Amino acid sequence: MSHDKKYIVIWAALLVALFVSLGLGQFVGNAAVVGTIFVIAAVKAWLVVAEFMHLRLEARWLQLVFAGALAAIMAFVIGITPDVAHHWSVIPPKPEAAADAVVVAKKPLEPGNVERGGKVYGTYCVGCHAVDGKANGGTTGANFVDDTTRLAKTDAELLTSIAEGKTGTIGTMPPWKGALTEQQRVDALAYVRATFGAK
Amino acid sequence: MSHAHAAPLPEERTSTGVATGKVALWWFLASEVAIFGGLIMSYVVCRLAHPEWAEEAAHTVSAAGALNTVVLLTSSLFAVLAHSAATHGDMKKASNLLFATVGGGLVFLCVKAYEYHHEISEGFTPVASLFWGFYFFMTGLHGVHVVAGMTALTWAALKARKNEAPWAVEYTGMYWHLVDVIWIFLFPLVYLASAS
Amino acid sequence: MSHDAHPQSFISKYVFSTDHKTIAKQYMITGLFMALFGGAAASAIRTQLAAVEPGGTGGFLDPQFYNSVVTMHGTVMVFWVAMPVLVAGFGNLLIPLMVGAEDMAFPKLNMASYWVFLLSTVVLLISPLVPGGGAAGGWTSYPPLAADPALSGVEWGITLWILAVALELVAFLMGGINFITTAINMRAPGMSMWDLPLFVWEEVAASIVFMLSVGPLIAGAVMLLLDHVAGTHFFDPKMGGDPVLFQHLFWFFGHPEVYVILFPAFGIVAEIITCHARKTLFGYKMTVWSVIATSLLSFVVWAHHQFIAGIDPKISIPFSVMTILISVPVAVGMFAFMATLYKGSIRFTSAMLFALGFFACFLLGGVTGIINGTAAADIYIHDSYYVVAHFHYTLYPLVFMAGPAGLYHWFPKMFGRFMNETLGKVHFWGSMVFFNLIFLPQFNLGMMGHNRRLAVPTNYEFLSTPEALLMQDISTWALFGLLAFQLPFVWNFFHSMFRGAVAPANPWNATTLEWQCPSPPPHGNFDTPPVVYRGPYEYSPEGDGPDFIAQNQPPEGQHEVPQNPLVSPHAAK
Amino acid sequence: MLHYLPFQLSSFAGDIDQVIRVIYYIVGTWFVAAEVILFWLIFGSRSKPGVRAAWLPGTGRAKWAVLAPVCAVLACDLIIEKASSPTWEYVKLDIPHPDVEVKIEARQFAWIFTYPGKDGILGTEDDLVAKELHVPVNKKVVFHLEAADVLHNFYVKDLRLKQDAVPGRSIKGWFDTNTEGTYEIACAEICGKGHTLMGSKLVVDSNEAYQSFLAAL
């Protein structure tokens, strides 16, 4: 039963390696420690694959099969690390609420100003709702002119669908609270009511 | 034909001297390495991009992870002892050792279930953040493979008890070792690299 | 070996058969059936592009539906036509026959792979019928568009699409294990790895490349599915996820995938030109090494699909160099095939015509790829019609020229009957003319800056010029010509199955083992297990002996060598 | 095919066209040569009665009949790589000092351009927002390309500029212009329902027209 004794010895070695890396686990701060932990993990993995799975005794080309899979994954990680790991040119996701709070704190909310609203509409809303407010015949957005139910809704209701966005029958209205301040949204609504809807 | 112990092969025909079943199994293990490798490397790369995950990772129960490593290593030992028992023809002992391996898998799943319960009760669900998404997906997929390994081992143990398909002892054991190797890499990545 | 099969009911003989030849036919017929869907999607796209008028009017497809038709066209053609016909169809049919085995290493696993594939086909065909329409993010379905239903307006369509692709990948993993183990371990006695026909080498290389590269995509597809269904944030930029990570996961598989399609087509063409030019393959070992080199290189080039996709421009340089280098081993293969024709004695059967047509068109496909691989030129060329023309000049010859070439060549072996030669030539010349007419104008459209996947390109003035509209119209009329010339093939294929001229066992006087057994081969393939004495391409050897020597023909003055102990004992019963 | 290349508006448009032209001629000669040889082989080696094919296994030194042209392919590849990498660095890597800085934001089915306003710093309160991209002629413009929801692609054919906008990333790039006029901006990455409607205008003004445009914002 000499084989069995060898396996038990290997098993014990694996446990020792585990406790060593557990011990190292306390000061994960510096990279050297993390490096040694992964080297220990690699050694443990090799022990299991070579001894328990008898890869060491297999034909050479079978070892190549296993090595081939590892090589493919190494090629993958080397290829993506510079891009995804260092997150070239990433912008840290800034919390959206902050944008609103800054503006409101300064200026109290004025009633909707049609002239300023026209500029906001002309920049952000015209892409889908079009200059004439008909949204290319209602295909890319709500058609304010022909579909009178749209502007029949209350201001509060329309302001929430501008801020939070809405998924309707035609498609999805993106939420604008990140890009537009509350004042701009009120102005835009005032412009839309003034130019397209009956007051 | 292949090793000294020459257990009867599932396929009588082999041109390379290696049992066809074993060739197929090594290819299957290679594709498993590719799947788990892709997933673990995506996690590693995202981890390099988000150093702040160390705080989130601190909420994982390292002790449970270590215990699970011990459990899996021990059940791997049982699997390899079962294989060496089968090669010496003692199928009864091999079958018992295989059942012990399945027992190890059960213990692993129970510890895992406790861990999941503990984490989810604290509000760390897969949708909580990207780290938890990776954590639950990796350990969950590994858990699925543990269950698959346990069913295969149980089938092999029953066959071994009836002295049939002795090759199954070795092949299910090898699949179990791969599941153990994947856990050997998962443990430091998720549990250890966390104590900030 | 070929014991008279125990009486099988229709079901177990044709539907739940574990015979690799029947599974091959099932794969091929499912693939050709799905080609109808791919063709229909193509004609919808082309008709829309020809119907649009300047000013953005005239289009009859709603933009969202157009995007989903483009997505289905790409997905169906790559995963449900190219893979089943080239990899699984010919692979299942020929690998056991060419290595002299009675069946695949694991017949039940082989049958299971077809049934998982059929399930994936059904799931895919359902996906456009659900509310919200089919997936509409291109065949690559990048997140966040594919991950967030609110952004794409497609809920169930994308879920079913991802499931269908995942099932299809699992089916080909099962098939791949069978191909590799059969080719490596079930070879006839006396057949060393260097006696394998090139087709078997290419199929094994395709299966290995597929198996090792699909791992990350399976993980990526499940992550995308979880993002889409369960609300996790793997690729959600607002929660720190990274959409570019999915692009890497996809294209790490995406580029090796096109070599998985290229290898079987190269294998088919190699078998056909050697047989019909009566000449041995020029530089067999060199060509095998070029296949291995292409396989290795195919793992390190994937980011040339993402030069301007927002990745770090510094890593585009190594990928651009590797992409240009991969043209070298592929060039070795192509030049070796052309050198094989030199001083040959070419018989212009339909199969040979298609193989030569494949060369002529694939040359242009390969040559126009260099510009995409060069990072600087790709800035302008990326996602333009130039790229569309390039990959159609590579994929169309692989699937619709090497595929039919293989069908005309091995049809007598599959069904024991010839396909009609004159219809074959009509099909060849018609497809050849109209295929070129479709895609040559698209090179010019690409240079003009026409970008892909636009439902109504005439919304832009620079795409409403008379030249652009003329080229779109030529492309569309040529497509209808091409579809018309596929009819003779479809009729010829099904008609000849039952009424084609009866074919002998070795109609083309070929040397490889699959022609040394009756056609169609019985259940166990070979009456007596073949023993192999020489390499696969012994055509017109020196001296004035017979025109070819089969692989299993014993050398003169020596009768059959007694069984090699390695041969399966149960055969000796 | 090359005469379809559009007008060269930016300085690097000429360089990119030059790279395309170099590749076109090298690759074109290979293609024509290969086709001619292919058709010569087909026609020359057709089966003639009583003539038997030759036995050319292509082993030993005969391999060089294939390996020699392959080495020539490798040489051409290296020439192409040599010709194209400086252009890649010029366009993508060395971002010049900006005369004008602008933030380009792509969102589902519209382009939004933000100018730094009087304080000259982007992201401050006095930024000016426009629906069309106005730039002064002969000036270097550095843009920060962002996407609000899905992948988009900022594409101006006359500039030969095509750059994906990735949500979560702010990608820095540059271009300059040499002629006044209005040019079309298109989206070149599938971004959903309105992908085909996402056009906008790049207006190249003289300096005065540019200043008056900013003032009117």
XYZ file of N, CA and C in Angstrom, chain C residues 446-572:
381
model
N -17.794 50.812 -49.021
C -17.000 50.939 -47.794
C -15.995 52.060 -47.907
N -15.361 52.158 -49.070
C -14.356 53.228 -49.230
C -15.031 54.591 -49.151
N -16.297 54.659 -49.613
C -17.017 55.938 -49.550
C -17.345 56.309 -48.100
N -17.248 55.350 -47.197
C -17.521 55.667 -45.801
C -18.886 55.209 -45.355
N -19.510 54.310 -46.149
C -20.857 53.833 -45.797
C -20.717 52.881 -44.608
N -21.301 53.229 -43.457
C -21.109 52.293 -42.326
C -22.246 51.280 -42.230
N -21.993 50.249 -41.459
C -22.859 49.045 -41.437
C -24.123 49.288 -40.619
N -25.012 48.343 -40.748
C -26.185 48.205 -39.854
C -27.019 49.474 -39.797
N -27.085 50.206 -40.936
C -27.980 51.390 -40.947
C -29.274 50.971 -41.631
N -30.390 51.087 -40.926
C -31.669 50.659 -41.533
C -32.025 51.586 -42.691
N -31.789 52.900 -42.501
C -32.164 53.849 -43.575
C -30.923 54.708 -43.838
N -29.970 54.197 -44.628
C -28.726 54.981 -44.808
C -28.975 56.345 -45.447
N -30.093 56.485 -46.174
C -30.276 57.762 -46.890
C -30.668 58.888 -45.940
N -30.664 58.649 -44.620
C -30.823 59.793 -43.713
C -29.605 60.700 -43.777
N -28.505 60.158 -44.261
C -27.279 60.968 -44.377
C -27.118 61.364 -45.842
N -26.790 62.618 -46.096
C -26.645 63.046 -47.496
C -25.522 62.274 -48.179
N -24.394 62.053 -47.411
C -23.236 61.437 -48.113
C -23.538 60.003 -48.504
N -24.649 59.432 -48.009
C -24.987 58.066 -48.431
C -26.167 58.078 -49.395
N -26.585 59.299 -49.792
C -27.713 59.361 -50.736
C -27.253 59.771 -52.120
N -25.927 59.730 -52.353
C -25.452 60.130 -53.695
C -25.903 59.079 -54.711
N -26.110 59.470 -55.974
C -26.556 58.501 -56.988
C -25.657 57.273 -57.069
N -24.315 57.479 -56.901
C -23.429 56.292 -56.997
C -23.778 55.297 -55.883
N -23.944 55.813 -54.645
C -24.210 54.898 -53.524
C -25.507 54.130 -53.784
N -26.543 54.867 -54.231
C -27.833 54.191 -54.462
C -27.698 53.160 -55.570
N -26.920 53.506 -56.615
C -26.749 52.558 -57.729
C -26.085 51.281 -57.219
N -25.052 51.451 -56.408
C -24.326 50.252 -55.931
C -25.218 49.395 -55.046
N -26.040 50.056 -54.211
C -26.963 49.267 -53.370
C -27.942 48.497 -54.272
N -28.406 49.159 -55.359
C -29.372 48.463 -56.234
C -28.715 47.272 -56.927
N -27.472 47.489 -57.438
C -26.769 46.362 -58.111
C -26.672 45.187 -57.137
N -26.251 45.513 -55.899
C -26.077 44.469 -54.887
C -27.371 43.694 -54.689
N -28.497 44.441 -54.646
C -29.769 43.770 -54.344
C -30.210 42.896 -55.508
N -30.139 43.433 -56.733
C -30.577 42.606 -57.871
C -29.675 41.376 -57.979
N -28.384 41.553 -57.693
C -27.479 40.399 -57.796
C -27.853 39.343 -56.756
N -28.314 39.803 -55.573
C -28.683 38.811 -54.550
C -29.852 37.971 -55.058
N -30.829 38.631 -55.709
C -31.970 37.826 -56.184
C -31.509 36.852 -57.263
N -30.525 37.290 -58.080
C -29.973 36.341 -59.062
C -29.337 35.162 -58.365
N -28.588 35.435 -57.286
C -27.900 34.351 -56.574
C -28.926 33.380 -55.996
N -29.976 33.931 -55.361
C -30.984 33.039 -54.748
C -31.646 32.192 -55.824
N -31.881 32.814 -57.007
C -32.524 32.035 -58.082
C -31.652 30.847 -58.450
N -30.305 31.065 -58.473
C -29.432 29.958 -58.921
C -29.207 28.922 -57.833
N -29.786 29.150 -56.626
C -29.659 28.075 -55.611
C -30.743 27.026 -55.837
N -31.819 27.409 -56.563
C -32.914 26.439 -56.753
C -32.439 25.167 -57.444
N -31.667 25.255 -58.558
C -31.220 23.989 -59.162
C -30.489 23.105 -58.154
N -29.751 23.722 -57.240
C -29.000 22.906 -56.267
C -29.967 22.197 -55.322
N -30.951 22.970 -54.808
C -31.871 22.358 -53.830
C -32.608 21.191 -54.487
N -33.112 21.426 -55.711
C -33.851 20.359 -56.399
C -32.920 19.176 -56.675
N -31.713 19.479 -57.142
C -30.747 18.424 -57.477
C -30.432 17.582 -56.239
N -30.287 18.265 -55.088
C -29.889 17.581 -53.856
C -30.957 16.569 -53.446
N -32.224 17.003 -53.396
C -33.267 16.097 -52.904
C -33.678 15.101 -53.980
N -33.652 15.540 -55.258
C -34.068 14.612 -56.325
C -33.069 13.469 -56.443
N -31.758 13.807 -56.449
C -30.757 12.755 -56.684
C -30.705 11.753 -55.536
N -31.188 12.142 -54.338
C -31.157 11.180 -53.221
C -31.874 9.901 -53.626
N -32.958 10.034 -54.397
C -33.752 8.840 -54.703
C -33.627 8.424 -56.161
N -33.376 9.444 -57.057
C -33.396 9.074 -58.480
C -32.097 9.401 -59.180
N -31.018 9.749 -58.430
C -29.750 10.026 -59.111
C -29.179 8.734 -59.682
N -28.220 8.867 -60.626
C -27.591 7.661 -61.217
C -26.877 6.898 -60.104
N -27.017 5.565 -60.102
C -26.420 4.763 -59.013
C -24.900 4.907 -59.087
N -24.265 5.065 -57.922
C -22.805 5.308 -57.906
C -22.100 4.077 -57.345
N -20.931 3.717 -57.927
C -20.136 2.610 -57.353
C -19.492 3.032 -56.041
N -18.687 2.126 -55.425
C -18.097 2.440 -54.115
C -17.085 3.560 -54.253
N -16.319 3.578 -55.339
C -15.244 4.575 -55.460
C -15.357 5.304 -56.796
N -16.419 6.144 -56.978
C -16.676 6.742 -58.301
C -15.550 7.661 -58.766
N -14.885 8.366 -57.841
C -13.864 9.328 -58.281
C -12.456 8.724 -58.246
N -12.358 7.380 -58.005
C -11.016 6.751 -57.887
C -10.159 7.502 -56.882
N -10.685 7.590 -55.659
C -9.936 8.335 -54.631
C -9.192 7.330 -53.752
N -8.193 7.839 -53.032
C -7.310 6.921 -52.275
C -7.728 6.788 -50.815
N -8.470 7.764 -50.288
C -8.693 7.742 -48.825
C -9.690 6.642 -48.448
N -9.699 6.265 -47.169
C -10.396 5.057 -46.728
C -11.901 5.122 -46.948
N -12.482 6.343 -46.932
C -13.952 6.350 -46.988
C -14.452 5.835 -48.333
N -13.533 5.811 -49.340
C -13.977 5.294 -50.642
C -13.708 3.801 -50.770
N -13.106 3.203 -49.742
C -12.791 1.766 -49.834
C -13.876 0.942 -49.149
N -15.021 1.548 -48.867
C -16.124 0.737 -48.321
C -17.352 1.028 -49.171
N -18.345 0.109 -49.147
C -19.486 0.300 -50.054
C -20.172 1.642 -49.794
N -20.850 2.168 -50.830
C -21.578 3.434 -50.589
C -23.054 3.173 -50.846
N -24.007 3.533 -50.020
C -23.700 4.112 -48.713
C -23.162 3.056 -47.742
N -22.225 3.397 -46.923
C -21.590 2.385 -46.053
C -22.619 1.772 -45.104
N -22.517 0.472 -44.865
C -23.462 -0.167 -43.912
C -23.197 0.313 -42.497
N -23.928 -0.252 -41.554
C -23.862 0.258 -40.186
C -22.442 0.229 -39.640
N -21.703 -0.836 -39.867
C -20.367 -0.921 -39.266
C -19.280 -0.412 -40.199
N -19.615 0.234 -41.273
C -18.682 0.856 -42.242
C -17.871 -0.165 -43.018
N -16.881 -0.812 -42.410
C -15.955 -1.643 -43.205
C -16.261 -3.112 -42.958
N -16.280 -3.934 -44.063
C -16.517 -5.378 -43.860
C -15.408 -5.924 -42.982
N -14.132 -5.721 -43.454
C -13.016 -6.171 -42.573
C -12.264 -4.897 -42.168
N -11.818 -4.821 -40.912
C -11.167 -3.558 -40.488
C -9.977 -3.250 -41.388
N -9.931 -2.066 -41.984
C -8.834 -1.723 -42.923
C -7.504 -1.636 -42.195
N -6.453 -1.991 -42.884
C -5.094 -1.790 -42.352
C -4.410 -0.823 -43.321
N -3.758 0.192 -42.758
C -3.255 1.277 -43.631
C -1.763 1.080 -43.868
N -1.353 1.288 -45.143
C 0.056 1.046 -45.486
C 0.767 2.323 -45.911
N -0.027 3.365 -46.311
C 0.680 4.529 -46.878
C -0.149 5.785 -46.590
N 0.394 6.886 -47.013
C -0.220 8.200 -46.788
C -1.479 8.342 -47.644
N -2.184 9.439 -47.480
C -3.515 9.566 -48.088
C -3.524 9.963 -49.558
N -2.460 10.508 -50.118
C -2.634 11.104 -51.465
C -1.724 10.432 -52.485
N -1.856 9.115 -52.670
C -0.994 8.417 -53.646
C -1.647 8.465 -55.028
N -1.689 9.684 -55.625
C -2.303 9.803 -56.964
C -1.204 9.799 -58.017
N -1.445 9.144 -59.130
C -0.485 8.992 -60.264
C 0.942 8.924 -59.741
N 1.267 7.807 -59.026
C 2.665 7.646 -58.570
C 3.585 7.420 -59.780
N 4.904 7.533 -59.547
C 5.835 7.378 -60.693
C 5.637 5.994 -61.339
N 6.145 5.875 -62.540
C 5.996 4.578 -63.247
C 4.634 4.536 -63.919
N 4.298 3.415 -64.519
C 3.041 3.413 -65.301
C 2.011 2.487 -64.660
N 2.054 2.389 -63.338
C 1.068 1.541 -62.637
C -0.301 2.207 -62.660
N -1.221 1.707 -61.811
C -2.581 2.299 -61.789
C -2.528 3.772 -61.368
N -3.591 4.478 -61.686
C -3.639 5.936 -61.535
C -3.637 6.328 -60.052
N -4.026 5.401 -59.163
C -4.020 5.762 -57.726
C -3.842 4.494 -56.916
N -3.299 4.597 -55.697
C -3.172 3.429 -54.800
C -3.903 3.757 -53.509
N -4.925 2.934 -53.188
C -5.723 3.224 -51.978
C -4.845 3.055 -50.748
N -5.205 3.733 -49.670
C -4.412 3.712 -48.431
C -4.324 2.307 -47.864
N -5.426 1.518 -48.093
C -5.390 0.215 -47.406
C -5.051 -0.911 -48.374
N -4.489 -0.544 -49.536
C -4.137 -1.601 -50.510
C -2.771 -2.159 -50.122
N -2.682 -3.472 -49.858
C -1.375 -4.012 -49.412
C -0.334 -3.842 -50.515
N 0.930 -3.613 -50.143
C 1.980 -3.502 -51.185
C 2.009 -4.790 -52.010
N 2.477 -4.748 -53.274
C 2.450 -5.959 -54.157
C 3.165 -7.117 -53.459
N 2.710 -8.369 -53.771
C 3.389 -9.575 -53.281
C 3.224 -9.730 -51.793
N 2.200 -9.093 -51.211
C 2.043 -9.266 -49.754
C 0.530 -9.254 -49.499
N 0.020 -10.342 -48.946
C -1.443 -10.286 -48.772
C -1.720 -9.510 -47.477
N -2.931 -9.449 -47.105
C -3.331 -8.611 -45.963
C -2.483 -8.947 -44.726
N -1.926 -7.912 -44.073
C -1.099 -8.138 -42.860
C -2.041 -8.606 -41.743
N -1.621 -9.631 -40.951
C -2.554 -10.102 -39.890
C -2.895 -8.963 -38.930
N -3.994 -9.163 -38.191
C -4.543 -8.091 -37.345
C -3.489 -7.592 -36.368
N -3.478 -6.319 -36.151
C -2.575 -5.725 -35.159
C -3.240 -5.882 -33.783
N -2.527 -6.315 -32.770
C -3.191 -6.588 -31.463
C -3.958 -5.379 -30.958
N -3.536 -4.208 -31.433
C -4.222 -3.013 -30.888
C -5.678 -2.973 -31.346
N -5.970 -3.718 -32.460
C -7.329 -3.590 -33.025
C -8.319 -4.152 -32.006
N -9.534 -3.654 -31.961
C -10.488 -4.037 -30.901
C -10.710 -5.558 -30.934
N -10.533 -6.233 -29.803
C -10.693 -7.711 -29.732
C -12.072 -8.130 -30.239
N -13.088 -7.293 -29.981
C -14.438 -7.811 -30.322
C -14.551 -7.955 -31.822
N -13.646 -7.267 -32.586
C -13.734 -7.433 -34.054
C -13.329 -8.850 -34.442
N -12.409 -9.415 -33.681
C -11.904 -10.740 -34.089
C -12.957 -11.820 -33.858
